[in-house]
Amino acid sequence: MEDTITAISTPIGVGGIGIVRISGSKSLDIARKLFRTKAGKKIKDYKNRYFYYGKIVDSEGKTVDEVLMVIMLAPNSYTKEDIVEIHCHGGIVPLRQILKLTIQQGARLAQPGEFTKRAFLNGRIDLAQAEGIMDLICAKTETAAKASIQHMEGILSERIKNMRENLIDLLARIEVTIDYPEEDIEEIEAKRCIESLTYINKEIDRLLATADRGKLIRQGIKVVIVGKPNVGKSSLLNALLRENRAIVTDIPGTTRDIIEESLDINGVLVRILDTAGIRKAKDIIEDIGIKRSIQNMKEADLVLWVMDATRIIDKEDLEIAESIKEKKKIVILNKVDNHVIIDLNNVKEYIEGVPVIRTSAILGQGISDVEKRIYDMVMSGKIQADDELMITNIRHQEALMRANEHIRDALDALKDNVALDLVSIDIRGACDALGTITGESVTEDLIDKIFSEFCLGK
Ligand SMILES: Nc1nc2c(ncn2[C@@H]2O[C@H](COP(=O)(O)OP(=O)(O)OP(=O)(O)O)[C@@H](O)[C@H]2O)c(=O)[nH]1
Ligand SMILES: [Mg+2]
């Protein structure tokens, strides 16, 4: 980690300020070369955690931008290395110019997530905490943010470390027992092992029980609006979004491509998709659109099946009903502001146990019921306390599952009176699996892979 790295840490675009961040042993040198006070003076000795007002100059001494620069000396910084942050104006040109100057002075462009990777490699945070930081940055709902903060603050890591230490303790005891192979000691030790392992097994199960909801909160669910042309699918999307996102006309076949937007329903991230009305296509473009509708319908976690309440159910409705027979769904009877003639008896077999909501998308009637139903169906009893620790990351979930498999194998072996030294192989396996969550037992490849998914400048 000899190199000094540099990156633009704020999003690329136009903003009030933008930040170039430099980390590594050359950071202060680079600051000395590029920064001048307003009066044009160089500063030799920078103070820790001190904001300097001045300008960044190029090799000819010309002003590139007026900036504020802050110094954070090792080890009390994000990466535990010397960090310099240059807060300049948030335009693409000054940011790029300053970045270029820092590179000319010996810094290297950082890879995605490299600052956080250094924080991890330098021992300031563990892997689960690093992932928590990234999840917080990417969180699209408050609930997702709350869950990630717990990871960032190390609450998950603490639990994992405790369990891992317990296992290491067991291993040490087993080793001692093996050295003094008296029958009764082994028996006592086996009993103690069973107790501890059963406890850890339950603890892991408790964490795993939160994973479904956790993943849902992190990734959201895919809700797809389907139905015949002209029933009001796009109008429903617009009503849910409270904006005129999709084109609405009275011409059947208006929507031709998928429109995807995000909704936050009580902290649940919902990816909602409006699709082309399904019928026998009138031209090649519509045909492609309908194929996309069907593909997305298949991938949906939940289908909103919209029908026009002012019309009778026909063959096209029945075909759609058939194709979503197996899907989790909500039936929407739209246009109830007009004379309702639809008779649901004709689709009785398809909607048994399925909620039916009457809406008027153009008047906004019934829309909150749709939201409430989506929320209830998604949660289906999975509500839990706001501050409960949740597993939101598939990597963590898989590691916990692996750990529990080893623990169950160890327990089975113990109950079958298998020799303790053989049991210890499984306990070690569980230990390693837990260690991958916090990063105590991970390969370099895995570390690289995890951080490469982070964003640039973090
Ligand atoms: N009266 C009434 N008309 C509605 C309602 N919702 C939609 N409409 C009308 O129905 C027509 C079709 O609406 P869209 O939202 O474009 O229907 P769609 O299902 O997206 O149609 P395609 O994109 O062609 O598949 C438009 O003229 C809307 O104004 C409603 O609740 N009440
Ligand atoms: Mg439409």
Short mmCIF file of C-alpha atoms in Angstrom, two decimals, residues 27-441:
data_model
loop_
_atom_site.label_atom_id
_atom_site.label_comp_id
_atom_site.label_asym_id
_atom_site.label_seq_id
_atom_site.Cartn_x
_atom_site.Cartn_y
_atom_site.Cartn_z
CA SER A 27 -0.84 13.30 0.19
CA LEU A 28 0.69 16.19 2.11
CA ASP A 29 3.47 16.64 -0.43
CA ILE A 30 0.91 16.86 -3.17
CA ALA A 31 -1.03 19.43 -1.14
CA ARG A 32 2.14 21.46 -0.68
CA LYS A 33 2.74 21.53 -4.41
CA LEU A 34 -0.78 22.39 -5.52
CA PHE A 35 -2.18 24.60 -2.78
CA ARG A 36 -1.55 28.30 -2.21
CA THR A 37 -3.12 30.65 0.28
CA LYS A 38 -5.22 33.50 -1.06
CA ALA A 39 -2.10 35.67 -0.89
CA GLY A 40 -0.20 33.12 -2.96
CA LYS A 41 1.90 31.65 -0.15
CA LYS A 42 2.87 27.98 0.19
CA ILE A 43 2.18 26.22 3.50
CA LYS A 44 4.92 23.94 4.77
CA ASP A 45 3.43 22.44 7.88
CA TYR A 46 -0.18 21.48 7.70
CA LYS A 47 -2.19 21.11 10.89
CA ASN A 48 -4.26 18.03 11.50
CA ARG A 49 -8.01 18.34 10.87
CA TYR A 50 -7.69 21.91 9.79
CA PHE A 51 -9.50 23.59 6.91
CA TYR A 52 -7.35 25.81 4.70
CA TYR A 53 -8.84 28.41 2.42
CA GLY A 54 -6.94 29.21 -0.78
CA LYS A 55 -6.49 28.08 -4.34
CA ILE A 56 -5.18 25.21 -6.39
CA VAL A 57 -2.59 26.21 -8.97
CA ASP A 58 -1.24 24.41 -12.02
CA SER A 59 2.44 23.96 -12.94
CA GLU A 60 2.61 27.53 -14.24
CA GLY A 61 1.16 28.91 -11.05
CA LYS A 62 -2.20 29.72 -12.66
CA THR A 63 -5.33 29.39 -10.55
CA VAL A 64 -7.42 26.33 -11.34
CA ASP A 65 -10.05 26.91 -8.66
CA GLU A 66 -10.62 28.51 -5.28
CA VAL A 67 -10.92 25.79 -2.69
CA LEU A 68 -11.13 24.68 0.90
CA MET A 69 -8.66 21.97 1.78
CA VAL A 70 -8.79 19.75 4.83
CA ILE A 71 -5.97 17.64 6.24
CA MET A 72 -6.52 14.41 8.20
CA LEU A 73 -3.31 12.85 9.43
CA ALA A 74 -2.72 9.12 9.93
CA PRO A 75 -3.90 7.18 11.79
CA ASN A 76 -7.01 9.20 12.56
CA SER A 77 -8.56 9.23 9.12
CA TYR A 78 -10.97 7.14 7.07
CA THR A 79 -8.16 5.03 5.62
CA LYS A 80 -5.79 5.38 8.61
CA GLU A 81 -3.41 7.06 6.14
CA ASP A 82 -2.72 10.76 5.56
CA ILE A 83 -5.76 12.12 3.74
CA VAL A 84 -6.15 15.42 1.97
CA GLU A 85 -9.54 16.52 0.70
CA ILE A 86 -9.79 19.36 -1.75
CA HIS A 87 -13.25 20.91 -1.74
CA CYS A 88 -13.53 22.80 -4.99
CA HIS A 89 -16.46 24.02 -7.05
CA GLY A 90 -18.62 21.16 -8.20
CA GLY A 91 -18.15 21.46 -11.92
CA ILE A 92 -16.77 18.70 -14.10
CA VAL A 93 -13.86 20.83 -15.36
CA PRO A 94 -12.33 22.02 -12.05
CA LEU A 95 -12.75 18.54 -10.56
CA ARG A 96 -11.07 16.82 -13.51
CA GLN A 97 -8.28 19.41 -13.59
CA ILE A 98 -7.52 19.04 -9.92
CA LEU A 99 -7.63 15.25 -10.22
CA LYS A 100 -5.18 15.45 -13.10
CA LEU A 101 -2.84 17.69 -11.10
CA THR A 102 -2.82 15.28 -8.16
CA ILE A 103 -1.90 12.47 -10.57
CA GLN A 104 0.86 14.59 -12.12
CA GLN A 105 2.26 15.07 -8.63
CA GLY A 106 2.55 11.34 -8.04
CA ALA A 107 -0.83 10.01 -6.95
CA ARG A 108 -2.48 7.11 -8.73
CA LEU A 109 -6.15 7.03 -9.72
CA ALA A 110 -7.98 5.01 -7.06
CA GLN A 111 -9.94 1.92 -8.00
CA PRO A 112 -13.61 1.68 -7.02
CA GLY A 113 -13.89 1.23 -3.27
CA GLU A 114 -10.17 1.54 -2.72
CA PHE A 115 -10.38 4.07 0.11
CA THR A 116 -12.69 1.76 2.02
CA LYS A 117 -10.53 -1.23 1.11
CA ARG A 118 -7.60 0.54 2.77
CA ALA A 119 -9.73 1.26 5.82
CA PHE A 120 -10.35 -2.49 5.96
CA LEU A 121 -6.78 -3.62 5.25
CA ASN A 122 -5.45 -1.12 7.78
CA GLY A 123 -7.79 -2.54 10.41
CA ARG A 124 -10.06 0.42 10.99
CA ILE A 125 -13.18 -1.47 9.99
CA ASP A 126 -13.96 -5.08 9.20
CA LEU A 127 -15.49 -6.44 6.03
CA ALA A 128 -19.11 -6.43 7.21
CA GLN A 129 -18.71 -2.81 8.28
CA ALA A 130 -17.25 -1.88 4.90
CA GLU A 131 -20.21 -3.51 3.18
CA GLY A 132 -22.52 -1.63 5.55
CA ILE A 133 -21.00 1.67 4.42
CA MET A 134 -21.61 0.80 0.79
CA ASP A 135 -25.15 -0.32 1.53
CA LEU A 136 -25.83 2.96 3.28
CA ILE A 137 -24.60 4.88 0.26
CA CYS A 138 -26.80 2.82 -2.03
CA ALA A 139 -29.87 2.64 0.25
CA LYS A 140 -33.02 3.78 -1.51
CA THR A 141 -35.33 3.79 1.50
CA GLU A 142 -34.99 4.86 5.13
CA THR A 143 -35.51 1.30 6.28
CA ALA A 144 -32.67 0.08 4.09
CA ALA A 145 -30.47 2.85 5.44
CA LYS A 146 -31.32 1.93 9.04
CA ALA A 147 -30.40 -1.70 8.44
CA SER A 148 -27.09 -0.76 6.87
CA ILE A 149 -26.16 1.60 9.70
CA GLN A 150 -26.27 -1.34 12.10
CA HIS A 151 -23.79 -3.16 9.90
CA MET A 152 -21.63 -0.07 9.49
CA GLU A 153 -21.46 0.44 13.23
CA GLY A 154 -20.30 -3.12 13.74
CA ILE A 155 -23.34 -4.57 15.51
CA LEU A 156 -23.48 -7.54 13.13
CA SER A 157 -19.71 -8.00 13.35
CA GLU A 158 -19.90 -8.06 17.14
CA ARG A 159 -22.43 -10.91 17.10
CA ILE A 160 -20.43 -12.87 14.54
CA LYS A 161 -17.20 -12.36 16.45
CA ASN A 162 -18.79 -13.57 19.68
CA MET A 163 -19.99 -16.75 18.06
CA ARG A 164 -16.64 -17.28 16.40
CA GLU A 165 -14.77 -16.80 19.67
CA ASN A 166 -17.03 -19.35 21.33
CA LEU A 167 -16.16 -21.82 18.61
CA ILE A 168 -12.44 -21.13 18.93
CA ASP A 169 -12.80 -21.71 22.64
CA LEU A 170 -14.40 -25.07 22.00
CA LEU A 171 -11.58 -26.02 19.66
CA ALA A 172 -9.00 -25.20 22.30
CA ARG A 173 -10.82 -27.30 24.87
CA ILE A 174 -11.12 -30.21 22.47
CA GLU A 175 -7.39 -30.08 21.84
CA VAL A 176 -6.68 -30.30 25.55
CA THR A 177 -9.07 -33.23 25.87
CA ILE A 178 -7.34 -35.03 23.03
CA ASP A 179 -4.01 -34.61 24.81
CA TYR A 180 -5.41 -36.25 27.95
CA PRO A 181 -7.59 -38.98 26.56
CA GLU A 182 -9.38 -40.06 29.73
CA GLU A 183 -12.82 -41.42 29.01
CA ASP A 184 -14.85 -39.27 31.36
CA ILE A 185 -13.18 -36.01 30.41
CA GLU A 186 -14.05 -36.63 26.79
CA GLU A 187 -17.62 -37.35 27.77
CA ILE A 188 -17.94 -34.17 29.83
CA GLU A 189 -16.39 -32.18 27.05
CA ALA A 190 -18.71 -33.67 24.45
CA LYS A 191 -21.70 -32.63 26.54
CA ARG A 192 -20.39 -29.11 26.85
CA CYS A 193 -19.79 -29.00 23.10
CA ILE A 194 -23.35 -30.04 22.39
CA GLU A 195 -24.65 -27.27 24.63
CA SER A 196 -22.53 -24.53 23.08
CA LEU A 197 -23.09 -25.66 19.52
CA THR A 198 -26.85 -25.88 20.02
CA TYR A 199 -26.84 -22.33 21.33
CA ILE A 200 -24.83 -21.00 18.37
CA ASN A 201 -26.96 -22.97 15.96
CA LYS A 202 -30.08 -21.23 17.31
CA GLU A 203 -28.42 -17.83 17.25
CA ILE A 204 -27.52 -18.30 13.58
CA ASP A 205 -31.06 -19.49 12.82
CA ARG A 206 -32.40 -16.32 14.41
CA LEU A 207 -30.19 -14.20 12.19
CA LEU A 208 -31.10 -16.22 9.10
CA ALA A 209 -34.79 -15.75 9.85
CA THR A 210 -34.33 -12.03 9.14
CA ALA A 211 -32.71 -12.62 5.75
CA ASP A 212 -35.87 -12.73 3.64
CA ARG A 213 -37.05 -9.40 4.91
CA GLY A 214 -33.51 -8.09 4.91
CA LYS A 215 -32.96 -8.87 1.26
CA LEU A 216 -36.31 -7.43 0.39
CA ILE A 217 -35.44 -4.21 2.15
CA ARG A 218 -32.09 -3.98 0.41
CA GLN A 219 -33.11 -5.01 -3.10
CA GLY A 220 -36.81 -4.27 -3.16
CA ILE A 221 -39.43 -6.30 -4.97
CA LYS A 222 -40.48 -6.34 -8.58
CA VAL A 223 -44.13 -5.50 -9.13
CA VAL A 224 -45.38 -5.74 -12.70
CA ILE A 225 -48.61 -4.17 -13.95
CA VAL A 226 -50.24 -6.37 -16.61
CA GLY A 227 -53.53 -6.45 -18.44
CA LYS A 228 -55.22 -5.96 -21.78
CA PRO A 229 -54.65 -2.77 -23.76
CA ASN A 230 -56.53 0.34 -22.63
CA VAL A 231 -57.58 -0.94 -19.17
CA GLY A 232 -55.59 1.82 -17.43
CA LYS A 233 -52.23 0.25 -16.59
CA SER A 234 -50.24 3.37 -17.38
CA SER A 235 -52.82 5.48 -15.55
CA LEU A 236 -52.36 3.24 -12.51
CA LEU A 237 -48.58 3.63 -12.69
CA ASN A 238 -48.95 7.40 -12.86
CA ALA A 239 -51.37 7.40 -9.93
CA LEU A 240 -48.97 5.33 -7.81
CA LEU A 241 -46.05 7.60 -8.70
CA ARG A 242 -48.18 10.72 -8.38
CA GLU A 243 -46.74 12.05 -11.59
CA ASN A 244 -47.45 11.76 -15.30
CA ARG A 245 -44.65 9.37 -16.03
CA ALA A 246 -46.22 7.20 -18.72
CA ILE A 247 -48.15 8.32 -21.78
CA VAL A 248 -51.87 7.72 -21.42
CA THR A 249 -54.27 7.83 -24.37
CA ASP A 250 -57.52 6.14 -25.27
CA ILE A 251 -55.79 4.33 -28.13
CA PRO A 252 -55.26 0.67 -27.25
CA GLY A 253 -51.57 -0.22 -27.58
CA THR A 254 -50.24 3.12 -26.31
CA THR A 255 -47.48 1.67 -24.15
CA ARG A 256 -45.00 -0.24 -26.25
CA ASP A 257 -41.98 -0.65 -24.04
CA ILE A 258 -41.42 -1.39 -20.36
CA ILE A 259 -41.44 1.61 -18.04
CA GLU A 260 -39.72 1.02 -14.73
CA GLU A 261 -39.80 3.30 -11.69
CA SER A 262 -39.16 3.00 -7.96
CA LEU A 263 -41.67 3.50 -5.19
CA ASP A 264 -41.10 3.61 -1.46
CA ILE A 265 -44.06 2.09 0.33
CA ASN A 266 -43.50 2.39 4.08
CA GLY A 267 -39.84 1.69 3.67
CA VAL A 268 -40.29 -1.17 1.21
CA LEU A 269 -38.54 -0.51 -2.05
CA VAL A 270 -40.87 -1.40 -4.90
CA ARG A 271 -39.64 -1.56 -8.47
CA ILE A 272 -42.80 -1.03 -10.42
CA LEU A 273 -43.09 -1.81 -14.13
CA ASP A 274 -45.74 -0.71 -16.57
CA THR A 275 -46.01 -2.98 -19.59
CA ALA A 276 -47.52 -3.06 -23.05
CA GLY A 277 -51.11 -4.30 -23.05
CA ILE A 278 -51.24 -7.98 -23.93
CA ARG A 279 -53.22 -8.92 -27.07
CA LYS A 280 -52.56 -10.23 -30.58
CA ALA A 281 -50.00 -7.68 -31.77
CA LYS A 282 -50.91 -5.35 -34.63
CA ASP A 283 -47.34 -4.70 -35.76
CA ILE A 284 -43.78 -5.82 -35.13
CA ILE A 285 -43.00 -3.11 -32.56
CA GLU A 286 -46.05 -3.99 -30.50
CA ASP A 287 -45.12 -7.65 -30.82
CA ILE A 288 -41.69 -7.02 -29.27
CA GLY A 289 -43.30 -4.93 -26.52
CA ILE A 290 -45.77 -7.69 -25.67
CA LYS A 291 -42.97 -10.27 -25.54
CA ARG A 292 -41.21 -8.01 -23.04
CA SER A 293 -44.42 -7.73 -21.02
CA ILE A 294 -44.67 -11.49 -20.81
CA GLN A 295 -41.01 -11.90 -19.89
CA ASN A 296 -41.30 -9.35 -17.08
CA MET A 297 -44.55 -10.83 -15.89
CA LYS A 298 -42.75 -14.14 -15.46
CA GLU A 299 -40.00 -12.51 -13.38
CA ALA A 300 -42.38 -10.53 -11.17
CA ASP A 301 -42.52 -11.05 -7.43
CA LEU A 302 -46.03 -9.66 -7.54
CA VAL A 303 -48.40 -9.00 -10.46
CA LEU A 304 -51.00 -6.24 -10.52
CA TRP A 305 -53.58 -7.58 -12.93
CA VAL A 306 -55.64 -4.68 -14.21
CA MET A 307 -59.07 -5.11 -15.77
CA ASP A 308 -61.53 -2.53 -17.07
CA ALA A 309 -64.57 -2.66 -14.79
CA THR A 310 -66.76 -1.03 -17.43
CA ARG A 311 -66.35 -3.95 -19.81
CA ILE A 312 -67.23 -7.59 -19.68
CA ILE A 313 -64.48 -10.16 -19.33
CA ASP A 314 -63.41 -11.50 -22.71
CA LYS A 315 -61.05 -14.04 -24.21
CA GLU A 316 -58.03 -11.78 -23.89
CA ASP A 317 -58.63 -11.34 -20.16
CA LEU A 318 -58.94 -15.09 -19.75
CA GLU A 319 -55.69 -15.69 -21.60
CA ILE A 320 -53.90 -13.33 -19.28
CA ALA A 321 -55.58 -14.99 -16.29
CA GLU A 322 -54.26 -18.33 -17.46
CA SER A 323 -50.71 -17.06 -17.92
CA ILE A 324 -50.51 -15.59 -14.41
CA LYS A 325 -52.28 -18.48 -12.72
CA GLU A 326 -49.25 -19.36 -10.62
CA LYS A 327 -48.19 -15.81 -9.76
CA LYS A 328 -48.74 -13.95 -6.54
CA LYS A 329 -51.16 -11.24 -7.61
CA ILE A 330 -53.66 -8.51 -6.87
CA VAL A 331 -56.66 -7.92 -9.13
CA ILE A 332 -57.38 -4.30 -9.94
CA LEU A 333 -60.82 -3.38 -11.25
CA ASN A 334 -60.17 0.02 -12.76
CA LYS A 335 -62.46 2.79 -14.04
CA VAL A 336 -65.05 2.33 -11.27
CA ASP A 337 -65.93 6.01 -11.65
CA ASN A 338 -67.93 4.83 -14.69
CA HIS A 339 -70.77 2.34 -14.91
CA VAL A 340 -69.43 -0.98 -13.68
CA ILE A 341 -70.57 -4.08 -15.55
CA ILE A 342 -67.71 -6.55 -15.08
CA ASP A 343 -68.72 -9.90 -13.61
CA LEU A 344 -65.91 -11.59 -11.74
CA ASN A 345 -67.75 -14.92 -11.73
CA ASN A 346 -66.24 -15.48 -15.15
CA VAL A 347 -62.75 -15.60 -13.68
CA LYS A 348 -63.73 -17.12 -10.36
CA GLU A 349 -61.34 -20.06 -10.58
CA TYR A 350 -58.40 -17.70 -11.17
CA ILE A 351 -58.99 -15.29 -8.33
CA GLU A 352 -59.74 -17.49 -5.40
CA GLY A 353 -57.98 -16.03 -2.39
CA VAL A 354 -56.66 -13.14 -4.49
CA PRO A 355 -57.38 -9.61 -3.22
CA VAL A 356 -59.56 -7.51 -5.51
CA ILE A 357 -59.30 -3.73 -5.37
CA ARG A 358 -61.61 -1.30 -7.13
CA THR A 359 -59.86 1.79 -8.40
CA SER A 360 -60.29 4.87 -10.46
CA ALA A 361 -56.79 5.65 -11.61
CA ILE A 362 -57.81 9.01 -13.02
CA LEU A 363 -59.52 10.11 -9.79
CA GLY A 364 -56.89 8.53 -7.53
CA GLN A 365 -59.53 6.37 -5.89
CA GLY A 366 -58.38 3.11 -4.26
CA ILE A 367 -54.72 3.85 -4.90
CA SER A 368 -53.79 3.86 -1.21
CA ASP A 369 -55.54 0.48 -0.90
CA VAL A 370 -53.30 -0.84 -3.67
CA GLU A 371 -50.23 0.41 -1.79
CA LYS A 372 -51.42 -1.08 1.46
CA ARG A 373 -52.09 -4.44 -0.18
CA ILE A 374 -48.67 -4.51 -1.84
CA TYR A 375 -47.07 -3.77 1.51
CA ASP A 376 -49.13 -6.41 3.35
CA MET A 377 -48.49 -9.09 0.75
CA VAL A 378 -44.79 -8.39 0.71
CA MET A 379 -44.51 -8.41 4.44
CA SER A 380 -47.03 -11.20 5.06
CA GLY A 381 -46.40 -11.27 8.76
CA LYS A 382 -42.71 -10.58 8.44
CA ILE A 383 -42.95 -7.32 10.37
CA GLN A 384 -40.33 -6.97 13.01
CA ALA A 385 -38.99 -4.31 15.30
CA ASP A 386 -37.33 -1.43 13.54
CA ASP A 387 -34.06 -1.78 15.36
CA GLU A 388 -33.67 -5.53 15.01
CA LEU A 389 -30.42 -6.56 13.41
CA MET A 390 -31.09 -7.87 9.91
CA ILE A 391 -29.15 -9.93 7.41
CA THR A 392 -29.47 -7.98 4.16
CA ASN A 393 -26.51 -9.28 2.22
CA ILE A 394 -26.65 -12.58 0.32
CA ARG A 395 -22.95 -13.14 0.96
CA HIS A 396 -23.58 -12.98 4.72
CA GLN A 397 -26.62 -15.20 4.44
CA GLU A 398 -24.69 -17.87 2.55
CA ALA A 399 -21.84 -17.76 5.05
CA LEU A 400 -24.27 -18.20 7.94
CA MET A 401 -25.90 -21.13 6.16
CA ARG A 402 -22.51 -22.76 5.62
CA ALA A 403 -21.58 -22.21 9.25
CA ASN A 404 -24.81 -23.79 10.42
CA GLU A 405 -24.34 -26.80 8.17
CA HIS A 406 -20.98 -27.46 9.80
CA ILE A 407 -22.47 -26.97 13.24
CA ARG A 408 -25.28 -29.41 12.51
CA ASP A 409 -22.76 -31.97 11.22
CA ALA A 410 -20.71 -31.48 14.37
CA LEU A 411 -23.79 -31.95 16.54
CA ASP A 412 -24.79 -35.14 14.68
CA ALA A 413 -21.28 -36.50 15.08
CA LEU A 414 -21.25 -35.69 18.80
CA LYS A 415 -24.57 -37.43 19.30
CA ASP A 416 -23.15 -40.47 17.49
CA ASN A 417 -20.14 -40.43 19.82
CA VAL A 418 -17.72 -39.74 17.00
CA ALA A 419 -14.22 -38.92 18.30
CA LEU A 420 -13.79 -35.28 19.31
CA ASP A 421 -10.87 -34.62 17.00
CA LEU A 422 -13.09 -35.42 14.04
CA VAL A 423 -15.80 -33.13 15.35
CA SER A 424 -13.26 -30.35 15.53
CA ILE A 425 -12.93 -30.38 11.74
CA ASP A 426 -16.54 -29.27 11.42
CA ILE A 427 -16.19 -26.70 14.16
CA ARG A 428 -13.22 -25.24 12.33
CA GLY A 429 -15.33 -25.17 9.16
CA ALA A 430 -18.04 -23.19 10.97
CA CYS A 431 -15.39 -20.82 12.29
CA ASP A 432 -14.03 -20.17 8.83
CA ALA A 433 -17.48 -19.59 7.39
CA LEU A 434 -18.25 -16.99 10.06
CA GLY A 435 -14.84 -15.43 9.50
CA THR A 436 -15.69 -14.70 5.88
CA ILE A 437 -18.40 -12.29 7.04
CA THR A 438 -16.07 -10.11 9.06
CA GLY A 439 -13.09 -10.74 6.82
CA GLU A 440 -10.95 -12.76 9.23
CA SER A 441 -10.87 -15.69 6.89
#
